Coordinates of C-alpha atoms and ligand atoms in Angstrom, one line a residue:
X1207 CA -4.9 5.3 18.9
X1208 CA -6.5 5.9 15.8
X1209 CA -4.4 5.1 12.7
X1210 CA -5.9 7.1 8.7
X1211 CA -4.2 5.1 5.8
X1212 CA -4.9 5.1 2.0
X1213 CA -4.4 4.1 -1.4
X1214 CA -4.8 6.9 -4.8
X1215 CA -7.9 5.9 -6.2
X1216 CA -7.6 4.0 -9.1
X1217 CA -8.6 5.1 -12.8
X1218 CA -11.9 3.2 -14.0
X1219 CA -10.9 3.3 -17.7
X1220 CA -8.6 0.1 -18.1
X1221 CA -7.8 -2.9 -16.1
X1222 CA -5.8 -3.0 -13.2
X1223 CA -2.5 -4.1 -13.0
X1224 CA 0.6 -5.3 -10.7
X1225 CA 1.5 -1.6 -10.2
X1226 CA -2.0 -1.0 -8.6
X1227 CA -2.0 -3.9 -6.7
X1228 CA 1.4 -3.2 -5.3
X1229 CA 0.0 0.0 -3.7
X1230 CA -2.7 -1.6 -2.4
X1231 CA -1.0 -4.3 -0.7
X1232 CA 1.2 -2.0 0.7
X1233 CA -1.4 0.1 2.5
X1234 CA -3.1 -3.5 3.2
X1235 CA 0.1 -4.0 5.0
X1236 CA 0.4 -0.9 7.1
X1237 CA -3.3 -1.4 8.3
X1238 CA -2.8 -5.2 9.5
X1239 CA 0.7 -4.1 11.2
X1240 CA -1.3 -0.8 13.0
X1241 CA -3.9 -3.6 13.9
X1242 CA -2.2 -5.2 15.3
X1243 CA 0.0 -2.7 17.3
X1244 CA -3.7 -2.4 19.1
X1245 CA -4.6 0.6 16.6
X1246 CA -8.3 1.7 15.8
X1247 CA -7.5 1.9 11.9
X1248 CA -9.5 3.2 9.0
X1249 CA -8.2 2.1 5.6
X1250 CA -9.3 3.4 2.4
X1251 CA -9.3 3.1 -1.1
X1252 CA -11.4 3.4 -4.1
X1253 CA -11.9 4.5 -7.6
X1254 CA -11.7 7.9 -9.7
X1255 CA -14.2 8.1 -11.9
X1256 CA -14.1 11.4 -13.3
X1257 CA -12.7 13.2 -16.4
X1258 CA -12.1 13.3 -20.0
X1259 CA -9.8 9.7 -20.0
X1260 CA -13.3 7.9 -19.1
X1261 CA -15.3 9.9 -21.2
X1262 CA -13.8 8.9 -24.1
X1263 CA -13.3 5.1 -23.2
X1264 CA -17.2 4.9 -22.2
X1265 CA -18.2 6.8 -25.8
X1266 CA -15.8 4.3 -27.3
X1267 CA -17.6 2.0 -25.8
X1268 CA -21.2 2.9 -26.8
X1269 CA -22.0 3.5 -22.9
X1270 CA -23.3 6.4 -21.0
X1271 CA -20.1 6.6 -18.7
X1272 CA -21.7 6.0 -15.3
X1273 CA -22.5 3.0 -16.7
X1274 CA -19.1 2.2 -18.4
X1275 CA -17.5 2.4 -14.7
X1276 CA -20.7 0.5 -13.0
X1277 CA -19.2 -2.4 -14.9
X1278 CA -15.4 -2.2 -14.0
X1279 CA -16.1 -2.1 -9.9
X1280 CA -16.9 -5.5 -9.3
X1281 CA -14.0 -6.2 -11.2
X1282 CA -11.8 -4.2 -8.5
X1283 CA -13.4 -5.7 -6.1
X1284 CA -12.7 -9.0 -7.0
X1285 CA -9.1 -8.3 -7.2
X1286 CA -8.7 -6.5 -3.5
X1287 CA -10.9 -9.7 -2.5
X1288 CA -8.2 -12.1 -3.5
X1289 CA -5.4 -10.4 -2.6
X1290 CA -6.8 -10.1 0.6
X1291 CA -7.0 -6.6 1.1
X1292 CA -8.5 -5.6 4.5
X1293 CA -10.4 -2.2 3.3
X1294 CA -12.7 -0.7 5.6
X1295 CA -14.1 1.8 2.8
X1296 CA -14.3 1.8 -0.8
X1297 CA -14.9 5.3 -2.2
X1298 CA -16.1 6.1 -5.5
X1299 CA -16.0 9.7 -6.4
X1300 CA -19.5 9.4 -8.3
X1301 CA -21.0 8.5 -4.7
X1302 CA -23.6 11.1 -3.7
X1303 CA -21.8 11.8 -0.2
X1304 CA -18.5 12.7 -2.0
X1305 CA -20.3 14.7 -5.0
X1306 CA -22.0 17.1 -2.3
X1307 CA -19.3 17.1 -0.2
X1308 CA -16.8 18.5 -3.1
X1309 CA -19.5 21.2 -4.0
X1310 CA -19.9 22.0 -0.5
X1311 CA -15.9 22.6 -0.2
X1312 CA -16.1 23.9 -4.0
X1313 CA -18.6 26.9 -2.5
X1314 CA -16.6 27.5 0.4
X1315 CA -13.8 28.5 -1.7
X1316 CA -15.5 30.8 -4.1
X1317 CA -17.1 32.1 -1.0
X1318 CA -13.9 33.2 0.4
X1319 CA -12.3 34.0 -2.5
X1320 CA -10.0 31.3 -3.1
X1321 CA -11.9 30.2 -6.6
X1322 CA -11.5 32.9 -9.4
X1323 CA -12.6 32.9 -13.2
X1324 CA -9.9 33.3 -15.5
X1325 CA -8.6 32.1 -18.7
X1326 CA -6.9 29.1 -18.7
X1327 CA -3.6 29.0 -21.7
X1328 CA -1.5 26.1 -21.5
X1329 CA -0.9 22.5 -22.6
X1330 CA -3.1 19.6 -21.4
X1331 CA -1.8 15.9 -21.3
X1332 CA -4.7 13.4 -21.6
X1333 CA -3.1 10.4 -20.5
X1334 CA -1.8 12.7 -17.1
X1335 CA -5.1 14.7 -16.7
X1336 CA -2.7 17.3 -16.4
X1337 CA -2.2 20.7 -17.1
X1338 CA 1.6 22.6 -18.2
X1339 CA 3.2 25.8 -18.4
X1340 CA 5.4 26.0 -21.5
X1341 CA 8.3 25.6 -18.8
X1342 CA 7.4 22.8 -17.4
X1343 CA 7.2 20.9 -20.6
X1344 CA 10.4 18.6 -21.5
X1345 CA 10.9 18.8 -25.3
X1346 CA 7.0 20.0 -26.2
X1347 CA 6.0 17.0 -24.6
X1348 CA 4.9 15.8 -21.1
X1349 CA 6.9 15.9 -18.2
X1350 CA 5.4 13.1 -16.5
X1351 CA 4.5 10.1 -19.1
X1352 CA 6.4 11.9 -22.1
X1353 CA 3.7 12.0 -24.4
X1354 CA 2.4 14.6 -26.8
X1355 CA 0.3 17.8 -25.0
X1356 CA -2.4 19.8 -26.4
X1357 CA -2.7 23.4 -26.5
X1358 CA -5.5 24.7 -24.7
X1359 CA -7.0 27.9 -23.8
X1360 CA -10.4 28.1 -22.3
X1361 CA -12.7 29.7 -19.7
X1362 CA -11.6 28.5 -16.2
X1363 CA -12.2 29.0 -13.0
X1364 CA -8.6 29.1 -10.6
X1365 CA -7.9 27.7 -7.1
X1366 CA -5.7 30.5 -5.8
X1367 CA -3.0 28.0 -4.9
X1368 CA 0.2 30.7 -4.6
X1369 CA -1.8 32.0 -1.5
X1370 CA -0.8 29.1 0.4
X1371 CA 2.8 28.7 -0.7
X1372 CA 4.2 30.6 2.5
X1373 CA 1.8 27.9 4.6
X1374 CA 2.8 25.2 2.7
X1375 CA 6.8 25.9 3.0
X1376 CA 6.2 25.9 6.9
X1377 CA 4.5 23.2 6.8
X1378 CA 7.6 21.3 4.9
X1379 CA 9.7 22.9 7.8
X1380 CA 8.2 22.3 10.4
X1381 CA 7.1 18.5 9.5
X1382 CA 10.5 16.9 8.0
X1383 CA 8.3 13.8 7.9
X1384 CA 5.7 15.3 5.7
X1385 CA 7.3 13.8 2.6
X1386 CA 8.1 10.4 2.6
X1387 CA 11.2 9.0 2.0
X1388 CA 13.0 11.8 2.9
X1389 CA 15.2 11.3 -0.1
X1390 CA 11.8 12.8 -2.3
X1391 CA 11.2 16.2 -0.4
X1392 CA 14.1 18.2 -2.2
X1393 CA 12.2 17.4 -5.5
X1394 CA 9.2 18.5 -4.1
X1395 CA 11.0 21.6 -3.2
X1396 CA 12.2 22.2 -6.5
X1397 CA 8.7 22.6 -7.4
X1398 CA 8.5 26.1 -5.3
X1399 CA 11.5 27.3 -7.2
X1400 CA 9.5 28.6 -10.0
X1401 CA 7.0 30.1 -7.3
X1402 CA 3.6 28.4 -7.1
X1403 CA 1.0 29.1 -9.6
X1404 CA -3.1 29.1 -9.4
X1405 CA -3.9 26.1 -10.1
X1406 CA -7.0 25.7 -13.4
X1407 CA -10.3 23.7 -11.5
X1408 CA -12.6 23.3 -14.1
X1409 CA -13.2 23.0 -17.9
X1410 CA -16.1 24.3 -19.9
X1411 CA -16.0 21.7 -22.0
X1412 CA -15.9 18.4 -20.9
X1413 CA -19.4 16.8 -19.1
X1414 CA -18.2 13.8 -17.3
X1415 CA -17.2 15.5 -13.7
X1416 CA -18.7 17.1 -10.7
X1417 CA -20.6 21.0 -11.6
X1418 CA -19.4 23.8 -9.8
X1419 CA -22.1 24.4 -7.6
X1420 CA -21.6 28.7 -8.5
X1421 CA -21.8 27.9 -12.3
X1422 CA -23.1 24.3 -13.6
X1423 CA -21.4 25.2 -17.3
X1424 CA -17.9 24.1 -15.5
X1425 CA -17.3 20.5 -14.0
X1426 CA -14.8 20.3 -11.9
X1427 CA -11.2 19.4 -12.8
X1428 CA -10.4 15.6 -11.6
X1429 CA -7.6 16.0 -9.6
X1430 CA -9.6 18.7 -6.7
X1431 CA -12.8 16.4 -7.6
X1432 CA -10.1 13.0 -6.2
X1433 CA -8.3 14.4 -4.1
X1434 CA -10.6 15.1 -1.4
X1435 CA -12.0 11.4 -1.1
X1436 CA -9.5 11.4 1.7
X1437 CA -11.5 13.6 3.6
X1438 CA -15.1 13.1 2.6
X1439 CA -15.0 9.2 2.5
X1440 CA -14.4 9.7 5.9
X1441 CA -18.3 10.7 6.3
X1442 CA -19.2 8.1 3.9
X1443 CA -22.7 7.2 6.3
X1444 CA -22.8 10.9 7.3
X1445 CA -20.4 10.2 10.6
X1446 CA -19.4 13.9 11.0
X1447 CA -17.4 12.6 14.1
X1448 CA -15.2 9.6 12.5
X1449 CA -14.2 12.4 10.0
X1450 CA -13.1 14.6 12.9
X1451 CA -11.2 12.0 14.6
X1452 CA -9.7 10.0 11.3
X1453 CA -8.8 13.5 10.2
X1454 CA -5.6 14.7 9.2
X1455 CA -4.4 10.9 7.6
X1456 CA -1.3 9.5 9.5
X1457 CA -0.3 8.4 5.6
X1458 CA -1.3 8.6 2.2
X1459 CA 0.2 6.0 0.1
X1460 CA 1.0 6.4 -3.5
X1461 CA 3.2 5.9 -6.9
X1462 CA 6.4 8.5 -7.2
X1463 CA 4.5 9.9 -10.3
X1464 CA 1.8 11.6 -8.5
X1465 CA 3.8 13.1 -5.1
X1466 CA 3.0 16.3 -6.5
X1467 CA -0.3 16.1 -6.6
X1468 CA -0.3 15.2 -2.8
X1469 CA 2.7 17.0 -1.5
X1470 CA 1.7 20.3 -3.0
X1471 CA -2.0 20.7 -4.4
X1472 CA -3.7 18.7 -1.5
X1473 CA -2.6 20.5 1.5
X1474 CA -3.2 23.9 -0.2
X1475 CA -6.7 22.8 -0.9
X1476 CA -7.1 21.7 2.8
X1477 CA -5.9 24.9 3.8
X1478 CA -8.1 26.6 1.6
X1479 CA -10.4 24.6 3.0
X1480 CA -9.9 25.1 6.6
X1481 CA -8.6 21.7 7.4
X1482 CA -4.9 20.8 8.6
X1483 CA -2.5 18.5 6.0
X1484 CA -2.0 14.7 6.0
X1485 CA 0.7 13.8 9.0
X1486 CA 2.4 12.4 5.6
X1487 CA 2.5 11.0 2.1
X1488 CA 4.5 8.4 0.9
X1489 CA 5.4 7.8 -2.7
X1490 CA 6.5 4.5 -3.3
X1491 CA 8.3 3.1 -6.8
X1492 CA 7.4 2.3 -9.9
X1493 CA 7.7 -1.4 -11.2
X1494 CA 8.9 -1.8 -14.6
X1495 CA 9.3 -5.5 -16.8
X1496 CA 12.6 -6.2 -18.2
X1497 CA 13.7 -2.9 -17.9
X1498 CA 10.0 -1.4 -19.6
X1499 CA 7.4 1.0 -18.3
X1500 CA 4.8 -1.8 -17.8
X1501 CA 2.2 -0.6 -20.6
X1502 CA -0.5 -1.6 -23.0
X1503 CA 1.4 -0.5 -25.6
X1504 CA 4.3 -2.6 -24.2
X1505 CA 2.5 -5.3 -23.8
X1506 CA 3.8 -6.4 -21.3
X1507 CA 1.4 -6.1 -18.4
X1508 CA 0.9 -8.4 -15.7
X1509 CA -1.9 -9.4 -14.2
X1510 CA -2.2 -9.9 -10.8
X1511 CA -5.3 -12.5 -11.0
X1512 CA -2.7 -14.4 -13.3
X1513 CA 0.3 -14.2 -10.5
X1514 CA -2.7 -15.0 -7.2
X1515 CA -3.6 -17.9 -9.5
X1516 CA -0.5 -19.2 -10.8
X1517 CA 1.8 -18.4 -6.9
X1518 CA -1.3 -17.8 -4.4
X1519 CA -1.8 -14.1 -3.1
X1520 CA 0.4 -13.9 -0.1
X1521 CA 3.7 -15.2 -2.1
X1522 CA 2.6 -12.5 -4.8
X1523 CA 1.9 -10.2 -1.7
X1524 CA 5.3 -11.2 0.1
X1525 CA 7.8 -11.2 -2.5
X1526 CA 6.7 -7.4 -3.9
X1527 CA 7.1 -5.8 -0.3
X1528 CA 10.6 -8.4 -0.2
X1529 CA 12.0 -7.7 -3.2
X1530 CA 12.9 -4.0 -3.2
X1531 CA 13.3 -1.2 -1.1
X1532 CA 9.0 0.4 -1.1
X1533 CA 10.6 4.1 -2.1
X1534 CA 13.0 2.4 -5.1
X1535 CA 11.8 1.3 -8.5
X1536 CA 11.9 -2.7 -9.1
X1537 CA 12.2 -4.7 -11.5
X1538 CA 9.2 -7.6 -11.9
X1539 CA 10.5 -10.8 -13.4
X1540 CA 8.6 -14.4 -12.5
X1541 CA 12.3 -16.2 -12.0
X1542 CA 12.6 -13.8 -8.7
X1543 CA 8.9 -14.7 -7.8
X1544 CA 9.9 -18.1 -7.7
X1545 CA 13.1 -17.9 -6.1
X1546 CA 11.5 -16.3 -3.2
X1547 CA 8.8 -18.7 -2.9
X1548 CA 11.3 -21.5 -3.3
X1549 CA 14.5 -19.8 -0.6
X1550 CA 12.3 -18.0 1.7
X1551 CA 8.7 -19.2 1.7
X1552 CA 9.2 -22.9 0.8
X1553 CA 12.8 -23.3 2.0
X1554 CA 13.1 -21.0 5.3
X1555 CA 10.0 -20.5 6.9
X1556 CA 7.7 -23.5 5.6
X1557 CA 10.7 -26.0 6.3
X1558 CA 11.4 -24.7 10.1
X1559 CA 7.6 -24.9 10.6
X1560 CA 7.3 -28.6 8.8
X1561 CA 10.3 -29.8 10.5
X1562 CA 9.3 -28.7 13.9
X1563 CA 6.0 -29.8 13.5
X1564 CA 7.4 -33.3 12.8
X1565 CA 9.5 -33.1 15.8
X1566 CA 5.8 -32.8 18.2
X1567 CA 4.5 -35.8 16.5
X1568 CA 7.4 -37.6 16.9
X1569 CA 9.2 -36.6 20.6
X1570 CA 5.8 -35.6 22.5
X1571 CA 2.5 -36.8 21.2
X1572 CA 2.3 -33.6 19.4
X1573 CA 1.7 -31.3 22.4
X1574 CA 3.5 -28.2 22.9
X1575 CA 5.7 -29.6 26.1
X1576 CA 6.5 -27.1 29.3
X1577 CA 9.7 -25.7 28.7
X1578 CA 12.8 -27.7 30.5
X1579 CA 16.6 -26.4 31.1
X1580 CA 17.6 -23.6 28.5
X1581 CA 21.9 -23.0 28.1
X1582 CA 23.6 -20.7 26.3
X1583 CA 22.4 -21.8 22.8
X1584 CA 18.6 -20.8 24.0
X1585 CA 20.1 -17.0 25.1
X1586 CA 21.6 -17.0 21.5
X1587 CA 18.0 -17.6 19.8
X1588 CA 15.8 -15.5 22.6
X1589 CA 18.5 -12.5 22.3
X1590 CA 18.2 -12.9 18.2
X1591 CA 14.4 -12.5 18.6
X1592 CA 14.5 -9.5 20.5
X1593 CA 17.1 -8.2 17.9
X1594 CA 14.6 -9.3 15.4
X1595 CA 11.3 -7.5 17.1
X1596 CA 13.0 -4.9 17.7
X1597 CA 14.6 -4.2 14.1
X1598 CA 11.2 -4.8 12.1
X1599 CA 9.1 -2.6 14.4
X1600 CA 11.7 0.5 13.5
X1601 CA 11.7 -0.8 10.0
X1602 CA 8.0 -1.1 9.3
X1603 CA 7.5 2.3 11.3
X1604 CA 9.1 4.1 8.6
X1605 CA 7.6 1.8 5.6
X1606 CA 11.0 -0.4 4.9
X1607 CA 9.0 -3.1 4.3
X1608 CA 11.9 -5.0 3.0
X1609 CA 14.0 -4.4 6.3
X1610 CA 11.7 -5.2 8.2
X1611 CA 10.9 -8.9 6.0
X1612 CA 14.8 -8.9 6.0
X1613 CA 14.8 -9.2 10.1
X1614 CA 12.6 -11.7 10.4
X1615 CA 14.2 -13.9 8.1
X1616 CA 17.4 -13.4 10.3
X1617 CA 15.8 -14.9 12.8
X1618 CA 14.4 -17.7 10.8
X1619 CA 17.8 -18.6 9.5
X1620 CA 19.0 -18.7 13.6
X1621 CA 16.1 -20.9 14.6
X1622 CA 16.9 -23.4 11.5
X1623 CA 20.7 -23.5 13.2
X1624 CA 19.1 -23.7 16.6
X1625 CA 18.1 -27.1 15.1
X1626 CA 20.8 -28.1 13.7
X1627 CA 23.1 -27.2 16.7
X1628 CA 20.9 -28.5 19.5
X1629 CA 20.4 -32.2 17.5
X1630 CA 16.6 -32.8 19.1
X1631 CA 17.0 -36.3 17.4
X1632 CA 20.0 -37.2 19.9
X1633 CA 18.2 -35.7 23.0
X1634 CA 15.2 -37.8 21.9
X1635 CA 17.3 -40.9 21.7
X1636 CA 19.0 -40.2 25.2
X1637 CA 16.0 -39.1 27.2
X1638 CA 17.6 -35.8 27.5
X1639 CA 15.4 -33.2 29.5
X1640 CA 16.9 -30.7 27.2
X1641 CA 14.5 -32.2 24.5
X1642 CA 11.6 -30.3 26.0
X1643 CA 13.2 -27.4 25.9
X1644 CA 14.1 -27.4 22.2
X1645 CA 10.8 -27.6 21.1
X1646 CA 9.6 -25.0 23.4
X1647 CA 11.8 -22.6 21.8
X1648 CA 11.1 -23.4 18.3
X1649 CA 7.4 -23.7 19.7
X1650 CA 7.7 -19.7 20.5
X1651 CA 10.0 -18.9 17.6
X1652 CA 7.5 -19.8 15.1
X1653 CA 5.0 -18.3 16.8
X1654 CA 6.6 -15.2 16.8
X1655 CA 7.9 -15.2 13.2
X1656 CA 4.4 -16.0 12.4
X1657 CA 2.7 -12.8 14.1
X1658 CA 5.3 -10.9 12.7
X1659 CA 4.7 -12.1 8.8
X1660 CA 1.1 -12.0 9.4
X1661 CA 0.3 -8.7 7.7
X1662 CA 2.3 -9.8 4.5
X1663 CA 0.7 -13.3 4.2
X1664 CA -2.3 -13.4 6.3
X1665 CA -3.8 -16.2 5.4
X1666 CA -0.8 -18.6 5.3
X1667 CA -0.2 -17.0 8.6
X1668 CA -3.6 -18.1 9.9
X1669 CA -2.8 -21.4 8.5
X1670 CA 0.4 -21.4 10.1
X1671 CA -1.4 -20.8 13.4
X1672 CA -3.9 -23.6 13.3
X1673 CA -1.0 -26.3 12.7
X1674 CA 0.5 -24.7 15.9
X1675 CA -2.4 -25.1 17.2
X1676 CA -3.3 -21.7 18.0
X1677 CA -6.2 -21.4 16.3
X1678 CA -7.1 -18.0 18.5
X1679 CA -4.7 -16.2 17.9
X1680 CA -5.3 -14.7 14.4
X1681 CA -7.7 -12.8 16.0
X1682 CA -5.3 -11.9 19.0
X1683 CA -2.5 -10.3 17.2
X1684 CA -1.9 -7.5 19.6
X1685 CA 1.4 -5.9 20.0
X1686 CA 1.5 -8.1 23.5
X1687 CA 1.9 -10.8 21.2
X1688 CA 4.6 -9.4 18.8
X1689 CA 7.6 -9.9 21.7
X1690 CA 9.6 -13.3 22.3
X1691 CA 8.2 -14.9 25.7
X1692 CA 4.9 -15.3 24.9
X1693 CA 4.8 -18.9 24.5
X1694 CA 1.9 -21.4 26.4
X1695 CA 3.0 -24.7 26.8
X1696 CA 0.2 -27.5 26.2
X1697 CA -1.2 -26.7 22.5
X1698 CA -1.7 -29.2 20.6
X1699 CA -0.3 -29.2 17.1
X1700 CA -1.7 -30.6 14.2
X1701 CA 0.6 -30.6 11.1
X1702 CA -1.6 -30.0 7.8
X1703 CA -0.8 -29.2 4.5
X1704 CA 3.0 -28.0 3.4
X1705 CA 2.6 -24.2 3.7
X1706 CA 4.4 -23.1 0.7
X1707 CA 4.6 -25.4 -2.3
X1708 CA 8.1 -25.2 -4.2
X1709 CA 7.9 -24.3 -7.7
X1710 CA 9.8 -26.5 -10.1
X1711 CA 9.8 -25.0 -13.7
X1712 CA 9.2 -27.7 -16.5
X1713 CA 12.9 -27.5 -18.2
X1714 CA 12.6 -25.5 -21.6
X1715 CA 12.7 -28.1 -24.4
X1716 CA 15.3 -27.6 -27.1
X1717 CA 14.4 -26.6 -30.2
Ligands
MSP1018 N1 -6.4 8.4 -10.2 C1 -5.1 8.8 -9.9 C2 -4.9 8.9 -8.4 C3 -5.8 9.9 -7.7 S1 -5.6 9.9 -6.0 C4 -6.6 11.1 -5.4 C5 -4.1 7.7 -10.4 N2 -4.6 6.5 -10.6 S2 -3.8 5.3 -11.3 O1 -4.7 4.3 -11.4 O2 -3.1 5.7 -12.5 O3 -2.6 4.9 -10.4 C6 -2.8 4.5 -9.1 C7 -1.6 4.0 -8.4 O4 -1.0 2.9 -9.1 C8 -0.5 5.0 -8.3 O5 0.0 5.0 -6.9 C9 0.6 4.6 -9.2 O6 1.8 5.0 -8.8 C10 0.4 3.1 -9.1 N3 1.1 2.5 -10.3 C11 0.6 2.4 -11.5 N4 1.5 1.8 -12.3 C12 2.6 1.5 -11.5 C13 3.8 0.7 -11.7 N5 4.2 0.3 -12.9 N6 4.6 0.5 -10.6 C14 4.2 0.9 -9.4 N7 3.1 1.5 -9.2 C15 2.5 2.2 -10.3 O7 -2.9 8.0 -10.5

């Protein structure tokens, strides 16, 4: 089965931040689970290049702007490198495959008369790259980011998008899952109330963009010239055929702020285009600081690089897909970070695997022993784990990532009592057969939890593995795998380095 999932592509005119990288980890996260469902996945992301925003910031810069945006990508690389982000594509919309492509779609359009020349009268917001009727404006300013607009009326050529609004309500219909979470599709409705207008493609004035191949004057406005990365990326080494079978995406990933962009303009421009929609598009929440828009002006960004280096990635990567629901906005504070590392990373998961590790040394030469009599307290963990599979697989189907993280460490929690209840450390001291059996289970129960977490925190996964002593099986995570019962006695185990260090915070010193 093939599986199509992306990120937006990120603006090249300031650094990126944890609301990027949240995103990203997210889609990083749906690729590793398809993955490992046994899933032939393609996942994008990339960089938007275009447009007036890094126009200016490369002439503020005293650099041509090709240039200005040459010098941000190994930057974004870097990050997605760190955070472990399992990309099979990286699209740049200055690359020549996407440029052409665009122009080729671009010429389609005017050739069947979906691309008129008008004039374009409105308001433009910078910031947004977008453009307003006086309707849609709240107060004279922005709808979006709230900021100031600027009159504007110019020469443009139109994408006749209120041809497709019959095609695109059907498609609403007959796809309930089209927008994603379902709570978001009336607000994408609402947008029809006002009946859809043509949309403005292109501007005279600005250079930085892609021509119109039917009048080189006009480059084309950033939004069509983005957009279709989806679709051309696809044929990034000229493979005509993985485009035809990646194609439409099972899932688009991307901030609340720019559904509209996705829900509405993208599929009318495929079907102007000839080409079906997306399956769907997810918008997730936004992330705020204290209760602030996180912001330059704020000041109150945060870096990722700063969080990977001060918690390592996969805590960083857990706790944002833990903490709150992927549609809901959340809140980012450094004490929550920690608690989470310190009760579930540190304190749940790490301790069952130190402890049981310990136990190998200890009770059986630190091999993995056959399995021996099993009792009712053995059905109460197996049936738990099946409860468990069986909850995060519906859970991370529909992208509640925080459900789904919420199941396992159900299971967890039983597997710590299992311990506690079954009292290895008495069997041990009275030769119990029952012994064997205790570790077998918390053999397979780690196991499982482990193949399970792996697409949140891969590599402590991996580690977790290769202190089980299945070094293999990173590369093995099939869907086989992700069931209770798949234990093999005889591994041996060799306990390593505590998984998940606990944070202690240096007290604050009166003043
Ligand atoms: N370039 C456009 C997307 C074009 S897609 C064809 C864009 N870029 S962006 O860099 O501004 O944003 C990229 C992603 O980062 C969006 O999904 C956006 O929602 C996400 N975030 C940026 N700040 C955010 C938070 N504070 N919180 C959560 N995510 C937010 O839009």
């Amino acid at each position: 089965m093939k599986f199509f999932v992306s990120t937006p592509l990120y603006y090249t005119n300031a650094p990126l931040h944890l609301g990027h990288a949240y995103t990203t980890i997210a889609a990083d996260v749906v690729a590793r689970y398809k993955r490992m469902q046994g899933c032939d996945v393609f996942f994008l992301t990339g960089t938007d290049e275009h447009g007036s925003k890094v126009e200016k910031a490369a002439t503020a810069a005293g650099m041509e702007p090709k240039e200005f945006v040459d010098e941000l990508i190994p930057d974004i690389k870097e990050l997605w490198k760190v955070l472990e982000i399992s990309y099979d594509h990286f699209v740049r919309t200055t690359d020549d495959y996407h440029e052409r492509q665009v122009q080729a779609v671009l010429q389609k359009l005017y050739d069947n008369g979906d691309i008129y020349k008008g004039t374009y009268h409105g308001w433009y917001c910078l910031p947004c790259e977008s453009f307003w009727t006086d309707l849609q404006l709240v107060e004279g300013k922005c709808p979006d980011c709230g900021r100031a607009v600027a009159k504007q009326s110019e020469e443009s050529y139109f994408f006749k998008m209120s041809k497709y609004q019959g095609q695109l309500l059907k498609l609403f219909e007959e796809n309930k899952d089209f927008v994603l979470p379902h709570s978001k599709r009336e607000e994408v409705l609402n947008f029809f109330k006002e009946g859809l207008k043509d949309l403005s493609i292109s501007r005279a004035s600005l250079k930085w963009g892609i021509p119109l191949p039917f009048d080189s004057k006009h480059v084309t406005y950033v939004w069509f010239d983005a957009l279709f990365n989806y679709w051309t990326a696809l044929a990034h080494d000229g493979d005509k055929k993985r485009q035809a079978t990646f194609w439409p995406a099972d899932v688009h990933l991307m901030g609340k702020e720019i559904l509209r962009f996705h829900a509405v303009y993208w599929p009318a421009m495929l079907f102007a285009a000839g080409l079906p929609a997306p399956k769907s598009v997810y918008a997730h929440g936004w992330w705020t600081v204290e209760g602030k828009k996180m912001g330059k002006s704020w000041g109150n960004i945060v870096d990722p690089f700063e969080m990977v280096e001060n918690y390592g990635a996969d805590s960083f990567r857990y706790f944002l897909l833990r903490e709150t629901p992927f549609g809901a906005d959340g809140d980012f504070s450094e004490a929550a970070l920690i608690q989470r590392i310190n009760n579930d990373l540190a304190g749940e998961y790490g301790n069952l695997l130190n402890r049981t590790l310990v136990m190998f040394e200890r009770y059986s030469n630190a091999f993995i022993p056959p399995c021996g009599p099993s009792g009712e307290i053995e059905n109460v963990l197996s049936r738990a784990a099946e409860k468990c599979v069986t909850v995060y697989s519906s859970k991370m189907d529909c992208y509640e990532f925080h459900h789904a993280l919420e199941s396992v460490w159900e299971f967890i929690k039983e597997a710590n009592k299992y311990v506690n209840d079954s009292e290895p450390w008495n069997l041990a001291k009275n030769n119990d057969p029952r012994l064997a059996t205790v570790l077998a289970y918390l053999a397979e129960s780690l196991r499982l939890a482990t193949v399970l977490l792996a697409p949140f925190i891969p590599a402590k996964a991996d580690e977790a593995w290769a202190q089980l002593g299945y070094a293999g099986l990173a590369t093995q995570q099939k869907s086989a795998d992700a069931k209770w019962g798949c234990f093999k006695p005889g591994t041996k185990t060799k306990r390593g380095n505590v998984l998940f260090q606990r944070v202690i915070l240096e007290p604050i010193a009166p003043n």
